[in-house]
PDB file of C-alpha atoms in Angstrom:
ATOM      1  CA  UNK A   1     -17.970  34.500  32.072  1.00  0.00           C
ATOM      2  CA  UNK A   2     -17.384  34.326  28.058  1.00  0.00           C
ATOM      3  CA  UNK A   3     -14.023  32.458  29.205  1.00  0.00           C
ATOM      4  CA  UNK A   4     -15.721  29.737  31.534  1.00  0.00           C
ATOM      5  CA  UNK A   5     -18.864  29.440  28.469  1.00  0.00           C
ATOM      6  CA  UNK A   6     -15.982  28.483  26.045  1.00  0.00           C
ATOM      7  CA  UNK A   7     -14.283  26.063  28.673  1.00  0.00           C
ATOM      8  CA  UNK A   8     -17.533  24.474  29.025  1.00  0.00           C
ATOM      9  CA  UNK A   9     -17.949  24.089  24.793  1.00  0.00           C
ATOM     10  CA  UNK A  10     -15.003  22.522  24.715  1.00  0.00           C
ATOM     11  CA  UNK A  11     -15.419  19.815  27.277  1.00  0.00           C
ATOM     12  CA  UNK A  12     -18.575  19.050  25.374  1.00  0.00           C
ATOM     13  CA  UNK A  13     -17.216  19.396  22.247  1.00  0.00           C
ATOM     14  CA  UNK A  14     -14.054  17.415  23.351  1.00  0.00           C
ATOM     15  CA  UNK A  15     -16.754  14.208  25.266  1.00  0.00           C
ATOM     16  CA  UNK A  16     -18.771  13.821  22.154  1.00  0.00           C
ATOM     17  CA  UNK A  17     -15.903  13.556  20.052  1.00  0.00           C
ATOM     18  CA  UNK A  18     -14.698  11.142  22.088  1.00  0.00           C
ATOM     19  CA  UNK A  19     -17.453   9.636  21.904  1.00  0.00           C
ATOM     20  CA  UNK A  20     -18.035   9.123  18.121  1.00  0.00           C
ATOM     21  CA  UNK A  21     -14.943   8.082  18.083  1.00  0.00           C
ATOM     22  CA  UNK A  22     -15.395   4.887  20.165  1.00  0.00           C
ATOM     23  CA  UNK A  23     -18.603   4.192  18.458  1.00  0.00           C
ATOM     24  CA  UNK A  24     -16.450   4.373  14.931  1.00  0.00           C
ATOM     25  CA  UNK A  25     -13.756   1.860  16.850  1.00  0.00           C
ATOM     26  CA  UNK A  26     -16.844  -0.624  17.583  1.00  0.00           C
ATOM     27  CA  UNK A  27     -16.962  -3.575  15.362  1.00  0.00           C
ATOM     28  CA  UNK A  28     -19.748  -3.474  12.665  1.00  0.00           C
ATOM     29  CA  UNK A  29     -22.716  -6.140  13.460  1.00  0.00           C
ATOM     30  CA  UNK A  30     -22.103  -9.580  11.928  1.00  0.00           C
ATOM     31  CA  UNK A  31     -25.433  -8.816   9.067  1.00  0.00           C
ATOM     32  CA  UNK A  32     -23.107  -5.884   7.990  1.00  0.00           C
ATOM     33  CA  UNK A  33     -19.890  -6.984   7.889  1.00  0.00           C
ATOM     34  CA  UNK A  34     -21.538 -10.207   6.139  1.00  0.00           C
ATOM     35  CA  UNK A  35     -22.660  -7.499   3.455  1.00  0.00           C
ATOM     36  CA  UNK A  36     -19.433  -6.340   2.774  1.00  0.00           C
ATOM     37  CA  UNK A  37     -17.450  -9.345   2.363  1.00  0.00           C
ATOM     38  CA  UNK A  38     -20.313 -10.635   0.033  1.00  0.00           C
ATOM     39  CA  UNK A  39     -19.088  -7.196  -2.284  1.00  0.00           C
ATOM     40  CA  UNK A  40     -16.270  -7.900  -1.744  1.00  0.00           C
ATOM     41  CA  UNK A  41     -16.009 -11.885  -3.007  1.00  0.00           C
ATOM     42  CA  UNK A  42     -18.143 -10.621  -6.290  1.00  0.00           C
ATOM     43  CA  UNK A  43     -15.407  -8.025  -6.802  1.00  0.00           C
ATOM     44  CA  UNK A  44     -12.392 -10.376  -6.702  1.00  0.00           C
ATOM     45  CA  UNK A  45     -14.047 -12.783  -8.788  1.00  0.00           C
ATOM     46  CA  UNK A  46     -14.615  -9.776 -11.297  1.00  0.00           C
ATOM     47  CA  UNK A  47     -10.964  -9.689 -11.129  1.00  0.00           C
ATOM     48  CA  UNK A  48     -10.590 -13.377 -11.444  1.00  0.00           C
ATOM     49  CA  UNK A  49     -12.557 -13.276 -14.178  1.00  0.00           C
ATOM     50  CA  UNK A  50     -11.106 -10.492 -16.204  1.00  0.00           C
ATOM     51  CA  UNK A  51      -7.612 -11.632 -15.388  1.00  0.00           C
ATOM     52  CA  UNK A  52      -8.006 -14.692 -16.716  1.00  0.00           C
ATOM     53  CA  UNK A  53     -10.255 -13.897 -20.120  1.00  0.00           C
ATOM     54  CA  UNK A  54      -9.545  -9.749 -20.651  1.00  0.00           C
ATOM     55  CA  UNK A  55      -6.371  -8.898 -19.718  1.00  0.00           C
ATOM     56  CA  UNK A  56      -4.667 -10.676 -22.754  1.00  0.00           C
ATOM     57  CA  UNK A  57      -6.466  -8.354 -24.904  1.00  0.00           C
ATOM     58  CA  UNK A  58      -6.895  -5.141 -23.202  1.00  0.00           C
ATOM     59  CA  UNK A  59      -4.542  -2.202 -23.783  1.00  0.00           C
ATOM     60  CA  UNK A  60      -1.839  -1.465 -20.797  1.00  0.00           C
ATOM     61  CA  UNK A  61      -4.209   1.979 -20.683  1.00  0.00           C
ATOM     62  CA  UNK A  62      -7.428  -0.007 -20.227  1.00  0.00           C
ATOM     63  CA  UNK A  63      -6.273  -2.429 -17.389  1.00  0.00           C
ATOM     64  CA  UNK A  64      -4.983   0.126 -15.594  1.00  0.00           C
ATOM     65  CA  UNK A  65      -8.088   1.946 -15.618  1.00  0.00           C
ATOM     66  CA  UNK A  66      -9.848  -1.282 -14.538  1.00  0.00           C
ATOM     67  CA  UNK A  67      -7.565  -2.101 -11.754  1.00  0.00           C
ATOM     68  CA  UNK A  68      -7.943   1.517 -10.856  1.00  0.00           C
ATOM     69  CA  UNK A  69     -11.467   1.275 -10.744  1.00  0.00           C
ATOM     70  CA  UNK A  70     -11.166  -2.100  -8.883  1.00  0.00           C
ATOM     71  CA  UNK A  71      -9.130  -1.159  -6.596  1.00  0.00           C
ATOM     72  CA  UNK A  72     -11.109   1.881  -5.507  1.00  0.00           C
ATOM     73  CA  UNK A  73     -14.200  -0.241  -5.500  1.00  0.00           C
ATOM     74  CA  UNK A  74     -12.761  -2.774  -2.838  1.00  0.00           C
ATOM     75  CA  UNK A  75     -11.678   0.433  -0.606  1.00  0.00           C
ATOM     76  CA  UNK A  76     -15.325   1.750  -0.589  1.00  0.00           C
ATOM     77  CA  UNK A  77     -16.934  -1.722   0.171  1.00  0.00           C
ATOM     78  CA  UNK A  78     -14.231  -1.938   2.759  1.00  0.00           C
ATOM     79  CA  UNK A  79     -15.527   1.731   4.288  1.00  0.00           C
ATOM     80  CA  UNK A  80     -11.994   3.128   3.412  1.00  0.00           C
ATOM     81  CA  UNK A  81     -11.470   6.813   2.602  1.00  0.00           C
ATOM     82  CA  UNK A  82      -8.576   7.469   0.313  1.00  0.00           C
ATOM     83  CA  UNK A  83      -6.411  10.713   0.299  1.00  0.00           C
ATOM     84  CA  UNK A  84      -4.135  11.217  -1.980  1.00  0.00           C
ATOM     85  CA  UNK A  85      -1.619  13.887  -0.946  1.00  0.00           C
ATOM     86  CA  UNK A  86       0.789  14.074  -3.543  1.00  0.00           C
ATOM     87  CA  UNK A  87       0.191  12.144  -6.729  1.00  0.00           C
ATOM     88  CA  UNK A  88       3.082  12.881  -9.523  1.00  0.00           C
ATOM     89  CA  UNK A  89       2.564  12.334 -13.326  1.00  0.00           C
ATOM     90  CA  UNK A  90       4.004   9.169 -13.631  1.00  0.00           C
ATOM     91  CA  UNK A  91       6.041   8.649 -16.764  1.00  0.00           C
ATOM     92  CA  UNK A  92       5.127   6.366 -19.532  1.00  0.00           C
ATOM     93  CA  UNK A  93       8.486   3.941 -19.517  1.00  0.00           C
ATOM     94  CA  UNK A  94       9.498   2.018 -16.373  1.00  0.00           C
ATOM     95  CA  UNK A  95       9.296   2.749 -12.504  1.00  0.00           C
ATOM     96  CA  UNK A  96      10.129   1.059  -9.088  1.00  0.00           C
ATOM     97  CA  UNK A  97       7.767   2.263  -6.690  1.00  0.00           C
ATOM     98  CA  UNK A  98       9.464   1.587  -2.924  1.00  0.00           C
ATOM     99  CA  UNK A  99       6.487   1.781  -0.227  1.00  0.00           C
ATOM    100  CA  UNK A 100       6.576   1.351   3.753  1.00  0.00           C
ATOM    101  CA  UNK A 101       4.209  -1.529   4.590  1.00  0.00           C
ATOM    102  CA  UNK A 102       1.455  -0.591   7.395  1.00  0.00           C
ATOM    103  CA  UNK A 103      -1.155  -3.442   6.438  1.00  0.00           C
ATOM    104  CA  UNK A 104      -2.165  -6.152   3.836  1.00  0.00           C
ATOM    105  CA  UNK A 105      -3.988  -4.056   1.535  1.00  0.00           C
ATOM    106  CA  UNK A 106      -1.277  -2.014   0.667  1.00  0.00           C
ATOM    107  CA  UNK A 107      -1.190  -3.228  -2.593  1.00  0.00           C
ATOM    108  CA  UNK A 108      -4.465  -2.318  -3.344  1.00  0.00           C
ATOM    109  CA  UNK A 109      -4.094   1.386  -2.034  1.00  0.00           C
ATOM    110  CA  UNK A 110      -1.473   1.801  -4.214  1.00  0.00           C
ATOM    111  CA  UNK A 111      -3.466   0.277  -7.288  1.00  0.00           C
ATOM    112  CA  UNK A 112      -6.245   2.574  -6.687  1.00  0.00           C
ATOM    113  CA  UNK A 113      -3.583   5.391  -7.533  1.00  0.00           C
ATOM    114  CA  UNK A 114      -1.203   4.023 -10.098  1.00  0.00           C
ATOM    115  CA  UNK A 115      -1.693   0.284 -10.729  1.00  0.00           C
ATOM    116  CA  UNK A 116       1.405  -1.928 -10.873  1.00  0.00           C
ATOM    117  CA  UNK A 117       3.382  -5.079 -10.693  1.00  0.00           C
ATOM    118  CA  UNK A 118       3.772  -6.168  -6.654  1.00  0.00           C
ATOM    119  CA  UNK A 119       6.683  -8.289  -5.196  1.00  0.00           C
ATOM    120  CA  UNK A 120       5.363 -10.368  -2.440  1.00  0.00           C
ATOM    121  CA  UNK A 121       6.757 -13.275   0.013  1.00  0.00           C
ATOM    122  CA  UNK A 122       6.108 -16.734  -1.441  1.00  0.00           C
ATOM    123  CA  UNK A 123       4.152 -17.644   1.668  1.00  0.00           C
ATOM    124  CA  UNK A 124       1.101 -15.178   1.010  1.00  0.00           C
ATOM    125  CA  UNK A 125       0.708 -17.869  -2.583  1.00  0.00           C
ATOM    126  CA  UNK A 126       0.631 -20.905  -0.445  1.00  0.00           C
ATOM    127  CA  UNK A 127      -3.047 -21.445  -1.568  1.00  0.00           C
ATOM    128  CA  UNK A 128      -3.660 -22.621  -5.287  1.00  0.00           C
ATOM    129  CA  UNK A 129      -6.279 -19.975  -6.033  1.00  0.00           C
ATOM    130  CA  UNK A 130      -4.296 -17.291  -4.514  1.00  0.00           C
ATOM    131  CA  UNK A 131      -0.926 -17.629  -5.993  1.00  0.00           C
ATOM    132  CA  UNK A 132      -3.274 -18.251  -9.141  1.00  0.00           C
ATOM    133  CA  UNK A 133      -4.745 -14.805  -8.979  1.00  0.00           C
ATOM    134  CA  UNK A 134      -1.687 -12.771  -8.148  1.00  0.00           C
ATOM    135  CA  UNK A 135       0.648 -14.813 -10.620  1.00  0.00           C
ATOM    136  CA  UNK A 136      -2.239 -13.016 -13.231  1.00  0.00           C
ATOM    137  CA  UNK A 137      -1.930  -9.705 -11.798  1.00  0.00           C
ATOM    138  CA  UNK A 138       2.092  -9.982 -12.372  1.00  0.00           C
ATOM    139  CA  UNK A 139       2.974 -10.515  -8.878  1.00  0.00           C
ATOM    140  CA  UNK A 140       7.240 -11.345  -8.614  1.00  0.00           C
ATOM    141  CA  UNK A 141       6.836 -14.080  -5.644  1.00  0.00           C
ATOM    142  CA  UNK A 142      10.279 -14.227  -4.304  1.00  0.00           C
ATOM    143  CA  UNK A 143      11.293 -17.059  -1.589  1.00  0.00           C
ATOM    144  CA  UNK A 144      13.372 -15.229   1.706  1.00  0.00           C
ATOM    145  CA  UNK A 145      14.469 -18.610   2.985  1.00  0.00           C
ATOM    146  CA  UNK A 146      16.815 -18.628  -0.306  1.00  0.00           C
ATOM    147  CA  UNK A 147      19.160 -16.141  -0.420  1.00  0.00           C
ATOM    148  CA  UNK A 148      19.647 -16.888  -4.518  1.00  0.00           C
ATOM    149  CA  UNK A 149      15.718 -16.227  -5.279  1.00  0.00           C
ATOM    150  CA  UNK A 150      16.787 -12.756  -4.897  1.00  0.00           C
ATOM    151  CA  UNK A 151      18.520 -13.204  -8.402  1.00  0.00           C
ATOM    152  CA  UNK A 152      15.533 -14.592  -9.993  1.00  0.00           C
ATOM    153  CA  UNK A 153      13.116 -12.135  -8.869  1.00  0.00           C
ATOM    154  CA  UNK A 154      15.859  -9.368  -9.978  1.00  0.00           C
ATOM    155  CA  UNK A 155      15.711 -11.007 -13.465  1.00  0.00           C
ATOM    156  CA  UNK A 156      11.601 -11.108 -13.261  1.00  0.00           C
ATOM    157  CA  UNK A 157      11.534  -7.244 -12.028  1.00  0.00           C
ATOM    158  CA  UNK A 158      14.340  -6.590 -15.240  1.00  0.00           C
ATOM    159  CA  UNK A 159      11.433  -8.266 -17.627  1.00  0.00           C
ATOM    160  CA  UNK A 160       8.823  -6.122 -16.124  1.00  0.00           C
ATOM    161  CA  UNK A 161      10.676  -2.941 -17.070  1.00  0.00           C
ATOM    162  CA  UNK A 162      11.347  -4.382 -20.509  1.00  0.00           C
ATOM    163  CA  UNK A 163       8.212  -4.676 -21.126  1.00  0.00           C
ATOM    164  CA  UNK A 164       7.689  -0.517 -19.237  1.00  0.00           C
ATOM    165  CA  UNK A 165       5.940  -1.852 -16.649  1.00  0.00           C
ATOM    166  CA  UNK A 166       6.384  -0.273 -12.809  1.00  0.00           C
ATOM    167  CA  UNK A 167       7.247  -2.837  -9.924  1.00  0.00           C
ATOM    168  CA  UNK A 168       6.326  -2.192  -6.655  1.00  0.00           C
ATOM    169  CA  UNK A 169       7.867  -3.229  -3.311  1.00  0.00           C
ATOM    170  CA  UNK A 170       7.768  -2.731   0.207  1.00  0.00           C
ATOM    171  CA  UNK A 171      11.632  -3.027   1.613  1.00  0.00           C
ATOM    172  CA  UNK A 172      10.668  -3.816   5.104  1.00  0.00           C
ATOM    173  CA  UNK A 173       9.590  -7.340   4.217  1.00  0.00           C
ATOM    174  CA  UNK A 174       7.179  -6.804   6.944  1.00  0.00           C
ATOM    175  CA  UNK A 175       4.257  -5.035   8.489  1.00  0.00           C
ATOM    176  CA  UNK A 176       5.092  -2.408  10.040  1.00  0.00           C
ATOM    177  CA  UNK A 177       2.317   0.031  11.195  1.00  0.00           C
ATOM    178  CA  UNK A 178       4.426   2.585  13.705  1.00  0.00           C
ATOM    179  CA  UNK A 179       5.297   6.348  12.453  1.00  0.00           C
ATOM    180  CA  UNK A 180       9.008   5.495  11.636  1.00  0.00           C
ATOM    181  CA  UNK A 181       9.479   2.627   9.109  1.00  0.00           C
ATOM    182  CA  UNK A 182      11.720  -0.118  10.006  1.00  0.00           C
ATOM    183  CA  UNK A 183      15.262  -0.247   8.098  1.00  0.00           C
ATOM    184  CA  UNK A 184      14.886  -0.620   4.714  1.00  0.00           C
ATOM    185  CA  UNK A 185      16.317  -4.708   3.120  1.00  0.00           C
ATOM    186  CA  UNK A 186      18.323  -2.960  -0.100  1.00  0.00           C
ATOM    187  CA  UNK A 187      18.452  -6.689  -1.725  1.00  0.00           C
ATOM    188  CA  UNK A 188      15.954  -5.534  -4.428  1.00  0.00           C
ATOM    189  CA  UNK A 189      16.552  -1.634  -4.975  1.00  0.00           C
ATOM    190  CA  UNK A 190      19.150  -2.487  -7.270  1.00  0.00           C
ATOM    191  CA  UNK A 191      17.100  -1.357 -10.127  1.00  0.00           C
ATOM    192  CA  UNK A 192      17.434   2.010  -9.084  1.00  0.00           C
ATOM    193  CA  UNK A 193      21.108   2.100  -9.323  1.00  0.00           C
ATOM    194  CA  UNK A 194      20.657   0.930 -13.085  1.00  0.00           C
ATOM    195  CA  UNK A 195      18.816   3.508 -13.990  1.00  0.00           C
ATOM    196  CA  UNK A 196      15.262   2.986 -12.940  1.00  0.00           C
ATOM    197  CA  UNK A 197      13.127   6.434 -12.093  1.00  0.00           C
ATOM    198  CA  UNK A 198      12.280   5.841  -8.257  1.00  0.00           C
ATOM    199  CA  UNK A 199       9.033   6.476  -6.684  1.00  0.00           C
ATOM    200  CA  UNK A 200       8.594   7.757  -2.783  1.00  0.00           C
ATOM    201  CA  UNK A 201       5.226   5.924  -1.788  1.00  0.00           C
ATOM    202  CA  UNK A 202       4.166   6.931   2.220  1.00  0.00           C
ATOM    203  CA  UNK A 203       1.297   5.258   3.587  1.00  0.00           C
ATOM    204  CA  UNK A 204      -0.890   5.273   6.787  1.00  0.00           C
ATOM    205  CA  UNK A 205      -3.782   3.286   7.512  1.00  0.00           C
ATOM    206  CA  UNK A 206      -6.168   4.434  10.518  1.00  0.00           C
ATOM    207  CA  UNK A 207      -9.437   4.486  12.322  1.00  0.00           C
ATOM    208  CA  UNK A 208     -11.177   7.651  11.556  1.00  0.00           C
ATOM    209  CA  UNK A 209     -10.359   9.448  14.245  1.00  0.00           C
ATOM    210  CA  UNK A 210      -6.269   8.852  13.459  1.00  0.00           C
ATOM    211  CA  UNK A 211      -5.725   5.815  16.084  1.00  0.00           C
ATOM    212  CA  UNK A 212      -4.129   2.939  14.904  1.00  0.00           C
ATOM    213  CA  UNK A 213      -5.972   0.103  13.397  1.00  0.00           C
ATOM    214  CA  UNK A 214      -4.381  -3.696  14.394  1.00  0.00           C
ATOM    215  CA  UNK A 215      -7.124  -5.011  12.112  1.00  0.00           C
ATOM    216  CA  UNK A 216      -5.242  -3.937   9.093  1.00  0.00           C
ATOM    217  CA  UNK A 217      -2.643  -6.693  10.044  1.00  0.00           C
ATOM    218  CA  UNK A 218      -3.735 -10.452   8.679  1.00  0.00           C
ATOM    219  CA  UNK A 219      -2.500 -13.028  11.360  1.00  0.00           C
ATOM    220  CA  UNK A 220      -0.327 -15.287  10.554  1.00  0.00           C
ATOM    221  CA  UNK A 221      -1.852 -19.069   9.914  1.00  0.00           C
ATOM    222  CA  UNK A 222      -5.320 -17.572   9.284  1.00  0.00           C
ATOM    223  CA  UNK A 223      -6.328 -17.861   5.463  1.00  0.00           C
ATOM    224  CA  UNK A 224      -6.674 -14.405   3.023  1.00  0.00           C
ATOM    225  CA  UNK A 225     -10.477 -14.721   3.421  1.00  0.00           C
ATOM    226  CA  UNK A 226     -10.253 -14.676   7.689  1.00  0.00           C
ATOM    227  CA  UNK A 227      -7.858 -11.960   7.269  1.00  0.00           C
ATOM    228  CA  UNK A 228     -10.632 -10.029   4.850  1.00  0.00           C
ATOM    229  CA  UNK A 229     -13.479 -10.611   7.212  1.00  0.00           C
ATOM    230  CA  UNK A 230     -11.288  -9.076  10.370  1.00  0.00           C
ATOM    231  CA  UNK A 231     -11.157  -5.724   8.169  1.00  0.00           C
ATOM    232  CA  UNK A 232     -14.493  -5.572   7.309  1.00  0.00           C
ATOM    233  CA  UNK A 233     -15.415  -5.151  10.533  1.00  0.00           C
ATOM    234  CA  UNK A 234     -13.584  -2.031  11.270  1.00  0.00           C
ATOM    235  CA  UNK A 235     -16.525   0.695  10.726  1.00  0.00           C
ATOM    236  CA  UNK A 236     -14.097   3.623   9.123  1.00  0.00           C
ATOM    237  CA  UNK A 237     -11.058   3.483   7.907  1.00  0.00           C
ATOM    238  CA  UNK A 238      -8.721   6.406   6.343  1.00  0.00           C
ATOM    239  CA  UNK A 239      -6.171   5.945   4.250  1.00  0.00           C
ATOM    240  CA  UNK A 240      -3.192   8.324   3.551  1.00  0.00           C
ATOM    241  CA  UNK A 241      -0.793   8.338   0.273  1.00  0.00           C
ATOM    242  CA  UNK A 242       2.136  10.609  -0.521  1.00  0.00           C
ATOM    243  CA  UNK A 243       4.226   9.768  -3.891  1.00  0.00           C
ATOM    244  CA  UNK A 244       7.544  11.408  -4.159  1.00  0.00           C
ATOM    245  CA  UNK A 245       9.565  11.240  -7.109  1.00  0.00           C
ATOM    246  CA  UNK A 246      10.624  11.062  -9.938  1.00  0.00           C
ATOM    247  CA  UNK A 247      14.131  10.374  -8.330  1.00  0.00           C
ATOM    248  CA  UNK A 248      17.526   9.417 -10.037  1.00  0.00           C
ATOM    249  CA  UNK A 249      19.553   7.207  -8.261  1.00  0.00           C
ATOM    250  CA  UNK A 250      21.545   5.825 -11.240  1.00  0.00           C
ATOM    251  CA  UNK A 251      24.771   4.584 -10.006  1.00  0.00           C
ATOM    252  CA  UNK A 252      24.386   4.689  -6.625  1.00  0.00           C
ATOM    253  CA  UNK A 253      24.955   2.054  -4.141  1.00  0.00           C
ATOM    254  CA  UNK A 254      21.676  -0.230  -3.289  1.00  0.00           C
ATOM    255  CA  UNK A 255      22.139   0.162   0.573  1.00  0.00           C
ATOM    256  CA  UNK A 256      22.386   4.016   0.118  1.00  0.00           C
ATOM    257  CA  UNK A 257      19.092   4.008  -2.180  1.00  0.00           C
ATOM    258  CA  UNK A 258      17.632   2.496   0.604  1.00  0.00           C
ATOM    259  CA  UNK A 259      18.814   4.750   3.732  1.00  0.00           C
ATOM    260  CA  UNK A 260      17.815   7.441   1.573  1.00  0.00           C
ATOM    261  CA  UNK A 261      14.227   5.965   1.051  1.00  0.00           C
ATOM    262  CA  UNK A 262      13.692   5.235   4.181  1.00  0.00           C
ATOM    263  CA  UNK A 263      14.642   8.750   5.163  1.00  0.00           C
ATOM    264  CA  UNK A 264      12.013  10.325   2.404  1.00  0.00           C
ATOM    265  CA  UNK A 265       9.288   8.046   3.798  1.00  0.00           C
ATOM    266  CA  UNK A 266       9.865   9.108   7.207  1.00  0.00           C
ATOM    267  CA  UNK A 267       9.934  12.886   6.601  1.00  0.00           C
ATOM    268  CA  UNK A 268       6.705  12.156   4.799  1.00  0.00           C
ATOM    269  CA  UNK A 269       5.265   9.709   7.583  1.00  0.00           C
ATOM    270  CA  UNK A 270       6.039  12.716   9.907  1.00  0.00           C
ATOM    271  CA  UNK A 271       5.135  15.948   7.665  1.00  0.00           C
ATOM    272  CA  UNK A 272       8.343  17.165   7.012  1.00  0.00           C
ATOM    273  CA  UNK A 273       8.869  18.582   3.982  1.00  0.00           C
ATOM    274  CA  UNK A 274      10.646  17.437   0.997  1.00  0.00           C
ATOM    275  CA  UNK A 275      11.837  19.354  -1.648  1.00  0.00           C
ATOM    276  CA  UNK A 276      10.897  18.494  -5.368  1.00  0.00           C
ATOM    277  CA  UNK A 277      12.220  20.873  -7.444  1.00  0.00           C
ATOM    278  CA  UNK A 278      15.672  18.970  -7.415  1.00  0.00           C
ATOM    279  CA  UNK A 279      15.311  15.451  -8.253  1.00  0.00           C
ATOM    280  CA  UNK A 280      17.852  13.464  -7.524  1.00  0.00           C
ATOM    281  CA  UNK A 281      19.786  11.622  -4.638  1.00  0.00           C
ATOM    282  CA  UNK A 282      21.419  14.825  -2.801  1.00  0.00           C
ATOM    283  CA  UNK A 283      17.493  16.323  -1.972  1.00  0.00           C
ATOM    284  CA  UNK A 284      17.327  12.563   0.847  1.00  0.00           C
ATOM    285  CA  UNK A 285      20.160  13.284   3.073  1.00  0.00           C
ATOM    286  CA  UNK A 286      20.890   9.865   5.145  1.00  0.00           C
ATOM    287  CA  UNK A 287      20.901  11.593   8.556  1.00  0.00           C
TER     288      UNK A 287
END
């Protein structure tokens, strides 16, 4: 009897779980989503506007706690819960901070934790305004039709850490939402073999309930703002971050810096565990 009572609480439990979670799949209603994007354009013009008159006299500590702040902001008005599950003490110099790519608000995930300078593809500045803003933020725009822009944005990345700044980039060169990252390009990890403390970063973007969301993915030939007003019509999103590092990789070749990536992103990705006490190359195994 007690055995068929808890069969029966678990079908029920089980159908209106499932059933929350299709309501929390269901686009919001046009008024709502409306409401969010009109937070959302106030906010980027906030950043517009303290990019272009602030930044040049702000401390490093005080626009990183604004884009923090930002950056958080935007996540709530876009009904995004952040968790953070491993976030290091990041050092005060220079850091390259090598990410999978699972939507187009990456960037800002990773600014809510530790704000930084982003390489991105030359096409996502195509419109004046755009490539205006992120050219303030310090975005490195490199061009993957030329195989010698990869020099140039090396030298840009170089100035960044001159200056102790941390550059961020996602080696895949493309969204990529599935549990195991695609291989990782190794053209611009050569930082690391010079001497530059790596960073680990894992993310995951879902629906609340943990199934994927395609929204999270801007189509291609629709404009940032069409791509904005897709995602704000997802109800709940969650958003998972695990930082790894410091590592040292100095002196070690690019395209094994970024097997061994790959490989601490995936056993993140997947909950395996990594070991931190040792930091350094021999703790990612390629295999």
């Amino acid at each position: 009897m007690k055995l068929r009572q808890a069969m029966i609480g678990e079908t029920i439990f089980g159908a209106a779980s499932e059933r929350v979670g299709e309501r929390n799949r269901r686009p919001l209603p046009a008024p709502a989503r409306a409401w969010r994007m009109l937070r959302i354009t106030a906010l980027f013009l906030l950043f517009a506007l303290f990019t272009a008159g602030v930044t040049a006299f702000a401390s490093v500590r005080r626009r990183e706690r604004f884009m923090r702040w930002w950056a958080g902001t935007v996540l709530r008005a876009l009904g995004v819960r952040l968790m953070c599950a491993r976030s290091p003490a990041f050092g005060a110099g220079p850091a390259l901070l090598v990410a999978n790519h699972v939507s187009s608000i990456d960037p800002i995930l990773i600014s809510a934790i530790r704000p930084a300078c982003f390489v991105a593809k030359a096409e996502l500045g195509s419109g004046a305004w755009l490539r205006w803003l992120l050219a303030e933020a310090g975005t490195i725009f490199i061009d993957r039709r030329k195989r010698d822009d990869v020099l140039r944005a090396l030298a840009a990345m170089h100035e960044a850490f001159d200056a102790g700044e941390r550059v961020a980039l996602f080696p895949e060169a493309t969204i990529c939402a599935t549990a195991e990252p695609r291989p990782f390009n190794s053209a611009l990890l050569q930082p690391g073999s010079d001497g530059v403390p790596l960073y680990f970063v894992a993310l995951s973007l879902t629906h609340a309930d943990g199934t994927p969301c395609p929204e999270s993915d801007f189509p291609r030939g629709r404009s940032f703002s069409a791509g904005f007003w897709r995602l704000a019509g997802v109800r709940a999103l969650v958003a998972r971050v695990e930082v790894v590092g410091p590592v040292d990789f100095s002196g070690v070749n690019r395209k094994r810096i970024a097997r061994c990536a790959h490989n601490a992103i995936y056993c993140a990705l997947s909950g395996r565990a990594i070991a931190t006490a040792q930091r350094n190359q021999a703790q990612y195994p390629i295999e």
